[in-house]
Short mmCIF file of C-alpha atoms in Angstrom, two decimals:
data_model
loop_
_atom_site.label_atom_id
_atom_site.label_comp_id
_atom_site.label_asym_id
_atom_site.label_seq_id
_atom_site.Cartn_x
_atom_site.Cartn_y
_atom_site.Cartn_z
CA MET A 12 -15.17 -1.51 -5.19
CA ASN A 13 -17.05 0.11 -2.37
CA LYS A 14 -15.32 -0.46 0.96
CA THR A 15 -18.48 -1.29 2.76
CA SER A 16 -18.88 -4.36 0.62
CA LEU A 17 -17.17 -5.93 -2.37
CA ASN A 18 -20.46 -7.86 -2.85
CA MET A 19 -22.45 -5.28 -4.76
CA ASN A 20 -25.70 -6.76 -3.69
CA THR A 21 -25.02 -5.64 -0.11
CA SER A 22 -23.80 -2.13 -0.85
CA PRO A 23 -24.50 0.88 1.46
CA PRO A 24 -27.82 1.98 -0.23
CA ARG A 25 -29.44 -1.20 1.22
CA VAL A 26 -28.61 -0.42 4.80
CA GLY A 27 -32.09 0.77 5.65
CA ASN A 28 -34.84 -1.34 7.23
CA GLY A 29 -37.78 -0.12 5.19
CA GLY A 30 -38.60 2.78 7.52
CA ARG A 31 -39.44 0.75 10.67
CA SER A 32 -39.44 3.22 13.60
CA GLY A 33 -38.10 0.74 16.11
CA THR A 34 -34.75 0.57 14.34
CA VAL A 35 -34.42 3.99 12.80
CA ASP A 36 -32.85 5.56 15.83
CA HIS A 37 -30.31 2.73 16.24
CA GLU A 38 -29.41 2.98 12.52
CA LEU A 39 -29.06 6.73 12.76
CA VAL A 40 -26.62 6.39 15.69
CA ILE A 41 -24.60 3.77 13.82
CA THR A 42 -24.53 5.72 10.65
CA SER A 43 -23.64 8.98 12.39
CA THR A 44 -20.87 7.34 14.37
CA PHE A 45 -19.19 5.75 11.37
CA GLY A 46 -19.87 8.75 9.15
CA THR A 47 -18.08 11.01 11.66
CA LEU A 48 -15.23 8.56 12.00
CA LEU A 49 -14.71 8.40 8.26
CA SER A 50 -14.83 12.15 8.02
CA VAL A 51 -12.07 12.50 10.61
CA VAL A 52 -10.07 9.81 8.78
CA TYR A 53 -10.55 11.76 5.55
CA ILE A 54 -9.30 15.06 6.99
CA ILE A 55 -6.25 13.52 8.69
CA GLY A 56 -5.42 11.21 5.84
CA VAL A 57 -5.66 13.84 3.11
CA SER A 58 -3.58 16.33 5.12
CA GLY A 59 -0.93 13.71 5.90
CA ASN A 60 -0.63 12.37 2.32
CA VAL A 61 -0.50 15.91 0.79
CA TYR A 62 2.29 16.82 3.18
CA THR A 63 4.13 13.56 2.21
CA LEU A 64 3.82 14.42 -1.48
CA VAL A 65 5.13 17.95 -0.90
CA VAL A 66 8.14 16.68 1.05
CA MET A 67 8.86 13.79 -1.40
CA CYS A 68 8.67 16.09 -4.44
CA HIS A 69 11.47 18.13 -3.02
CA SER A 70 13.51 14.93 -2.71
CA ILE A 71 12.73 13.51 -6.13
CA ARG A 72 15.95 14.94 -7.53
CA PHE A 73 17.67 11.92 -6.04
CA ALA A 74 15.40 9.67 -8.12
CA THR A 75 15.89 6.82 -5.69
CA SER A 76 13.46 3.90 -5.66
CA MET A 77 12.45 4.67 -2.07
CA TYR A 78 11.31 8.24 -2.71
CA ILE A 79 9.52 7.26 -5.97
CA SER A 80 7.71 4.39 -4.21
CA ILE A 81 6.59 6.63 -1.33
CA ILE A 82 5.18 9.12 -3.87
CA ASN A 83 3.24 6.24 -5.47
CA LEU A 84 1.92 5.14 -2.06
CA ALA A 85 0.89 8.62 -1.15
CA LEU A 86 -0.96 9.12 -4.49
CA ALA A 87 -2.76 5.75 -4.03
CA ASP A 88 -3.78 6.76 -0.52
CA LEU A 89 -5.15 10.13 -1.74
CA LEU A 90 -7.24 8.42 -4.43
CA TYR A 91 -8.37 5.91 -1.83
CA LEU A 92 -9.55 8.70 0.48
CA SER A 93 -11.20 10.62 -2.29
CA THR A 94 -14.08 8.17 -2.25
CA ILE A 95 -14.97 8.83 1.40
CA PRO A 96 -17.30 11.85 0.76
CA PHE A 97 -19.38 9.74 -1.67
CA VAL A 98 -19.53 6.81 0.74
CA VAL A 99 -20.49 8.95 3.69
CA SER A 100 -23.24 10.75 1.71
CA THR A 101 -24.59 7.31 0.66
CA TYR A 102 -24.55 6.14 4.35
CA PHE A 103 -26.84 9.02 5.35
CA LEU A 104 -29.04 9.33 2.24
CA LYS A 105 -29.41 5.53 1.90
CA ASP A 106 -29.52 5.91 -1.84
CA TRP A 107 -27.05 6.20 -4.75
CA TYR A 108 -27.12 9.64 -6.40
CA PHE A 109 -23.99 9.42 -8.59
CA GLY A 110 -25.30 7.59 -11.56
CA ASP A 111 -23.91 4.68 -13.53
CA VAL A 112 -20.65 6.40 -14.33
CA GLY A 113 -20.23 7.11 -10.56
CA CYS A 114 -20.61 3.36 -9.84
CA ARG A 115 -17.95 2.39 -12.37
CA ILE A 116 -15.44 5.09 -11.43
CA LEU A 117 -15.67 5.17 -7.68
CA LEU A 118 -15.84 1.41 -7.14
CA SER A 119 -12.97 0.86 -9.56
CA LEU A 120 -10.83 3.51 -7.86
CA ASP A 121 -10.86 1.31 -4.75
CA LEU A 122 -9.49 -1.69 -6.57
CA LEU A 123 -6.97 0.38 -8.54
CA THR A 124 -5.44 2.03 -5.46
CA MET A 125 -5.52 -1.12 -3.41
CA HIS A 126 -3.43 -3.02 -5.96
CA ALA A 127 -1.19 -0.02 -6.63
CA SER A 128 -0.34 0.15 -2.89
CA ILE A 129 0.46 -3.53 -2.39
CA PHE A 130 2.34 -3.79 -5.69
CA THR A 131 4.47 -0.73 -4.76
CA LEU A 132 5.19 -2.32 -1.37
CA THR A 133 6.22 -5.50 -3.12
CA VAL A 134 8.56 -3.50 -5.37
CA MET A 135 10.06 -1.74 -2.36
CA CYS A 136 10.79 -5.01 -0.63
CA THR A 137 12.30 -6.41 -3.84
CA GLU A 138 14.50 -3.33 -4.26
CA ARG A 139 15.74 -3.56 -0.66
CA TYR A 140 16.52 -7.24 -1.13
CA LEU A 141 18.43 -6.67 -4.34
CA ALA A 142 20.33 -3.78 -2.78
CA VAL A 143 21.66 -6.11 -0.16
CA THR A 144 22.31 -9.21 -2.16
CA LYS A 145 23.18 -7.80 -5.61
CA PRO A 146 24.43 -4.25 -5.07
CA LEU A 147 26.20 -4.03 -8.46
CA ASP A 148 22.93 -4.67 -10.25
CA THR A 149 21.38 -1.85 -8.29
CA VAL A 150 24.08 0.52 -9.63
CA ARG A 151 23.17 -0.28 -13.19
CA ARG A 152 19.51 0.67 -12.77
CA SER A 153 18.81 4.05 -14.39
CA LYS A 154 16.37 6.79 -13.46
CA SER A 155 14.10 5.88 -16.42
CA TYR A 156 14.02 2.26 -15.23
CA ARG A 157 12.68 3.26 -11.81
CA LYS A 158 10.08 5.55 -13.29
CA GLY A 159 9.09 2.85 -15.83
CA LEU A 160 8.64 0.39 -13.00
CA ALA A 161 6.34 2.80 -11.17
CA TRP A 162 4.24 3.26 -14.30
CA GLY A 163 4.19 -0.54 -14.74
CA VAL A 164 2.71 -0.93 -11.26
CA TRP A 165 -0.19 1.40 -12.08
CA LEU A 166 -0.74 -0.18 -15.53
CA LEU A 167 -0.96 -3.69 -13.96
CA SER A 168 -3.38 -2.39 -11.32
CA LEU A 169 -5.50 -0.83 -14.02
CA VAL A 170 -5.68 -4.07 -15.95
CA LEU A 171 -6.97 -5.85 -12.88
CA THR A 172 -9.54 -3.08 -12.38
CA VAL A 173 -11.03 -3.14 -15.89
CA PRO A 174 -13.39 -6.02 -15.20
CA MET A 175 -14.90 -4.08 -12.27
CA MET A 176 -15.58 -1.09 -14.64
CA VAL A 177 -17.42 -3.47 -16.94
CA MET A 178 -19.34 -5.57 -14.43
CA VAL A 179 -20.72 -2.78 -12.23
CA ALA A 180 -23.87 -0.82 -13.11
CA GLN A 181 -26.52 1.19 -11.41
CA THR A 182 -29.66 -0.74 -10.76
CA THR A 183 -32.99 0.07 -9.03
CA LYS A 184 -35.10 -1.71 -6.48
CA ASP A 185 -38.66 -1.16 -5.33
CA THR A 186 -38.97 -0.41 -1.59
CA PRO A 187 -41.84 -1.55 0.69
CA ASP A 188 -43.13 2.11 0.97
CA GLY A 189 -43.54 2.29 -2.86
CA GLY A 190 -40.37 4.15 -3.57
CA VAL A 191 -37.36 3.27 -5.66
CA LYS A 192 -33.85 2.70 -4.34
CA ARG A 193 -30.83 2.96 -6.54
CA MET A 194 -27.70 0.84 -5.94
CA CYS A 195 -24.48 -0.29 -7.57
CA ALA A 196 -24.72 -4.03 -8.41
CA SER A 197 -22.82 -6.62 -10.32
CA THR A 198 -24.17 -7.60 -13.75
CA TRP A 199 -22.16 -10.86 -13.92
CA ALA A 200 -23.37 -14.29 -13.18
CA PRO A 201 -22.76 -15.42 -9.55
CA LEU A 202 -20.05 -17.91 -10.54
CA ALA A 203 -18.15 -15.37 -12.69
CA TYR A 204 -18.37 -12.85 -9.84
CA LYS A 205 -17.10 -15.39 -7.34
CA VAL A 206 -14.05 -16.28 -9.57
CA TYR A 207 -13.29 -12.58 -10.15
CA VAL A 208 -13.39 -11.76 -6.37
CA THR A 209 -11.21 -14.81 -5.58
CA VAL A 210 -8.66 -13.58 -8.19
CA LEU A 211 -8.69 -10.16 -6.63
CA PHE A 212 -7.97 -11.64 -3.23
CA GLY A 213 -5.04 -13.56 -4.67
CA THR A 214 -3.59 -10.53 -6.44
CA SER A 215 -4.01 -8.06 -3.59
CA ILE A 216 -3.28 -10.27 -0.46
CA MET A 217 -2.02 -13.79 -1.21
CA ALA A 218 0.51 -13.39 -4.01
CA PRO A 219 2.16 -10.20 -2.68
CA GLY A 220 2.14 -11.72 0.80
CA LEU A 221 4.04 -14.82 -0.39
CA ILE A 222 6.60 -12.75 -2.29
CA ILE A 223 7.25 -10.34 0.55
CA GLY A 224 7.39 -13.13 3.08
CA TYR A 225 9.94 -15.01 0.99
CA LEU A 226 12.10 -11.84 0.50
CA TYR A 227 12.17 -11.08 4.17
CA VAL A 228 13.08 -14.63 5.09
CA LYS A 229 16.02 -14.40 2.66
CA LEU A 230 17.03 -11.02 4.14
CA ALA A 231 16.84 -12.40 7.66
CA ARG A 232 19.16 -15.25 6.68
CA THR A 233 21.52 -12.73 5.04
CA TYR A 234 21.76 -10.61 8.18
CA LEU A 235 22.16 -13.57 10.42
CA GLU A 236 25.06 -14.89 8.30
CA SER A 237 26.72 -11.41 8.17
CA GLN A 238 26.46 -11.03 11.92
CA ARG A 239 28.37 -14.25 12.38
CA ASN A 240 31.29 -12.75 10.39
CA SER A 241 31.24 -9.16 11.51
CA VAL A 242 29.57 -6.66 13.82
CA ILE A 243 27.02 -4.65 11.90
CA SER A 244 25.65 -2.62 14.82
CA LYS A 245 27.36 -1.23 17.82
CA GLY A 246 26.01 -1.11 21.36
CA GLY A 247 23.16 -3.44 20.50
CA LYS A 248 21.43 -0.75 18.35
CA ARG A 249 19.92 -1.49 14.99
CA SER A 250 21.68 -0.08 11.98
CA PRO A 251 19.76 2.47 9.87
CA LYS A 252 19.50 -0.05 7.04
CA GLN A 253 17.81 -2.50 9.38
CA LYS A 254 15.46 0.23 10.50
CA VAL A 255 14.52 0.89 6.86
CA LEU A 256 13.69 -2.78 6.32
CA ILE A 257 11.76 -2.94 9.57
CA MET A 258 9.72 0.17 8.62
CA ILE A 259 8.86 -1.21 5.21
CA PHE A 260 7.74 -4.44 6.80
CA THR A 261 5.64 -2.48 9.30
CA ILE A 262 3.85 -0.67 6.46
CA VAL A 263 3.10 -4.09 4.85
CA LEU A 264 1.80 -5.50 8.13
CA VAL A 265 -0.47 -2.43 8.63
CA PHE A 266 -1.80 -2.95 5.11
CA TRP A 267 -2.67 -6.60 5.80
CA ALA A 268 -4.14 -5.79 9.19
CA CYS A 269 -6.48 -3.23 7.62
CA PHE A 270 -7.51 -5.16 4.51
CA LEU A 271 -7.52 -8.81 5.54
CA PRO A 272 -10.74 -8.48 7.67
CA PHE A 273 -12.39 -6.76 4.72
CA TRP A 274 -11.50 -9.59 2.33
CA ILE A 275 -12.58 -12.28 4.80
CA TRP A 276 -15.94 -10.54 5.20
CA GLN A 277 -16.37 -10.47 1.40
CA LEU A 278 -15.30 -14.02 0.71
CA LEU A 279 -17.27 -15.57 3.60
CA PRO A 280 -20.71 -15.32 2.01
CA LEU A 281 -19.31 -16.47 -1.38
CA TYR A 282 -17.89 -19.71 0.02
CA HIS A 283 -20.21 -20.34 3.02
CA THR A 284 -22.90 -22.69 1.93
CA LYS A 285 -25.49 -21.34 4.36
CA PRO A 286 -26.45 -17.66 4.68
CA LEU A 287 -25.00 -15.90 7.70
CA SER A 288 -27.67 -15.65 10.42
CA LEU A 289 -26.84 -12.14 11.60
CA ALA A 290 -29.19 -9.33 12.67
CA SER A 291 -29.55 -6.47 10.27
CA GLN A 292 -27.85 -4.02 12.63
CA THR A 293 -24.98 -6.42 13.23
CA HIS A 294 -24.46 -6.85 9.50
CA THR A 295 -24.50 -3.13 9.05
CA CYS A 296 -22.02 -2.55 11.86
CA ILE A 297 -19.56 -5.10 10.41
CA ASN A 298 -19.89 -3.49 6.97
CA TYR A 299 -19.11 -0.04 8.40
CA LEU A 300 -16.35 -1.44 10.60
CA VAL A 301 -14.36 -3.14 7.80
CA ALA A 302 -14.90 0.00 5.63
CA SER A 303 -13.44 2.25 8.33
CA LEU A 304 -10.55 -0.17 8.85
CA THR A 305 -9.52 -0.13 5.23
CA TYR A 306 -9.72 3.69 4.98
CA SER A 307 -7.75 4.03 8.26
CA ASN A 308 -4.77 2.43 6.44
CA SER A 309 -4.46 5.55 4.26
CA CYS A 310 -4.67 7.66 7.45
CA ILE A 311 -1.89 5.81 9.26
CA ASN A 312 0.47 5.49 6.30
CA PRO A 313 1.76 9.13 6.26
CA PHE A 314 3.09 8.78 9.80
CA LEU A 315 4.89 5.56 8.77
CA TYR A 316 6.21 7.24 5.63
CA THR A 317 7.71 10.01 7.81
CA LEU A 318 9.51 7.48 10.01
CA LEU A 319 10.64 5.50 6.97
CA THR A 320 12.15 8.52 5.16
CA LYS A 321 13.85 9.64 8.34
CA ASN A 322 15.49 6.21 8.80
CA TYR A 323 16.31 6.15 5.09
CA ARG A 324 18.00 9.53 5.20
CA GLU A 325 19.99 8.34 8.18
CA TYR A 326 20.86 5.14 6.28
CA LEU A 327 22.00 7.12 3.24
CA LYS A 328 24.07 9.46 5.45
CA ASN A 329 25.86 6.56 7.15
CA ARG A 330 26.48 4.83 3.79
CA HIS A 331 27.79 8.15 2.44
CA ARG A 332 30.25 8.35 5.36
CA SER A 333 31.25 4.76 4.97
CA PHE A 334 31.85 5.29 1.31
CA TYR A 335 34.28 8.19 1.82
CA ARG A 336 36.03 6.35 4.60
CA TYR A 337 36.34 3.44 2.22
CA THR A 338 37.63 5.51 -0.73
CA SER A 339 40.01 7.49 1.49
CA SER A 340 41.92 4.27 2.10
CA PHE A 341 43.11 4.42 -1.51
CA LYS A 342 45.13 7.52 -0.85
CA GLN A 343 48.13 5.47 0.35
CA ARG A 344 47.87 3.09 -2.61
CA PRO A 345 49.16 3.41 -6.19
CA PRO A 346 47.59 6.22 -8.26
CA SER A 347 45.78 3.79 -10.54
CA LEU A 348 43.78 2.27 -7.68
CA TYR A 349 43.09 5.68 -6.20
CA SER A 350 41.71 6.92 -9.51
CA TRP A 351 39.44 3.95 -9.72
CA GLY A 352 38.04 4.74 -6.28
CA LYS A 353 37.56 8.37 -7.07
CA SER A 354 35.68 7.59 -10.25
CA ALA A 355 33.40 5.19 -8.46
CA SER A 356 32.49 7.90 -5.96
CA SER A 357 31.04 10.09 -8.67
CA SER A 358 29.02 7.46 -10.53
CA ASN A 359 25.23 7.46 -10.91
CA GLN A 360 23.01 8.65 -8.05
CA PHE A 361 23.88 9.11 -4.41
CA GLU A 362 21.94 6.04 -3.26
CA PHE A 363 23.57 3.71 -5.76
CA ASN A 364 27.06 4.52 -4.52
CA SER A 365 25.89 3.94 -1.01
CA GLU A 366 24.30 0.60 -1.78
CA THR A 367 27.37 -0.83 -3.44
CA LEU A 368 29.25 -0.81 -0.18
CA VAL A 369 26.81 -3.04 1.66
CA MET A 370 28.28 -6.35 0.67
CA GLY A 371 31.84 -4.93 1.01
CA THR A 372 31.01 -3.85 4.57
CA LEU A 373 29.56 -7.26 5.39
CA LYS A 374 32.73 -8.95 4.16
#
C-alpha cells in the first residue's frame, strides 16, 4: 500500500499534468519539497531505529515482553522506511520503474508493517494491564510464549496483507503526448476493493483503538481505586510504572495522529457519493502530506522508545528494590516462611518477580 494513496488509481505516477508548462514549475517545487522532507525522515528514522535495535538486542537477555515488543516496533519501522527511496524516485520520475513484483512487494510492505506496529502496541497494552491486574499469571508466561506471541503478530499481519499482494498489479496508461505511463493499480472490482479497504481500516485503526481504549479505562480505574487505599507516589510525582503506561499510550496516540488522516483521505472518495472538487495541485499536496505524516511516525518512534525504555528500567529498578525490601521482612519470621520468600526471589525472569509485587504493594 503506497503511502501517497491507498486508492491505486491515484498513485504517485499520475501526479503529472500532461506536460503543461503553466503547472510544471509548481509541481516541481511541491515534489522537491516533499521529496526532500521524506529523505530527511528516512535518514533520521533509519538511524534512530537501527540504534534502537542495537540497544534492545543487548537487553534481550531479559526476554521481557517490553524489550521484545520494542524490537518488533523498530523492525516494523525500518521496513516502513525502506519504501521511501522507491516512493521518492517515483515522485520525481512520475513513472513506475520497479515492475509488477515491485508493486506487490512494496505496497504490501506498507500494510504488513502498519498492522505489525498497531498489533504490537495492542499486545504491549494488554501485557501492562495483565501485569497490574493479574501478576501471578504474568509469572507463568515463559520466554517461548513471548516470542511465540511476537511471531503471531507478524503472521496475522501477513494474512491481512496477502489480498494486497494478489489484487495489485502493474498497469499502463497512454499519456496525451503519446507516451506510456506505468502505475500500480487494483485489479479487483470497485465493490470488492471498497470492502477490503474498509476491513483494513477496522483492523489497523478501529479494533485496536477500541481494545486499547478499554484497557486504559480499566487501568485508570485500578489506579484510582488503589490511590484511595494507599499512596503510590510521593511528593506528587508519578511512579515509574505510571510513566511506562503513559509512554505506551503516547506511542499509540502518535500512531493514530499520523495514520488517521491518511485513512480518512483514502476512505473519503470511496464513501463520498460525489467526486471531490479539488484542484490537481491541491490533491497532490494532500497526497504528499498524508504520506509524509505516516512516514514521520517511524521517525518519531525511536525517541519515544528511548524514553519508554528509560522509564521501564527505572520501573524495574524500583520493583527490584521493593522486592528485596519485601523479602527481607521474612528474616524475622519462621525459617519456612523465609525459605519461601527466598525461593520466590529467584524464580523466572527479573521482570516477572518485580511484577508480582504490584498488587501486594497496592494492598
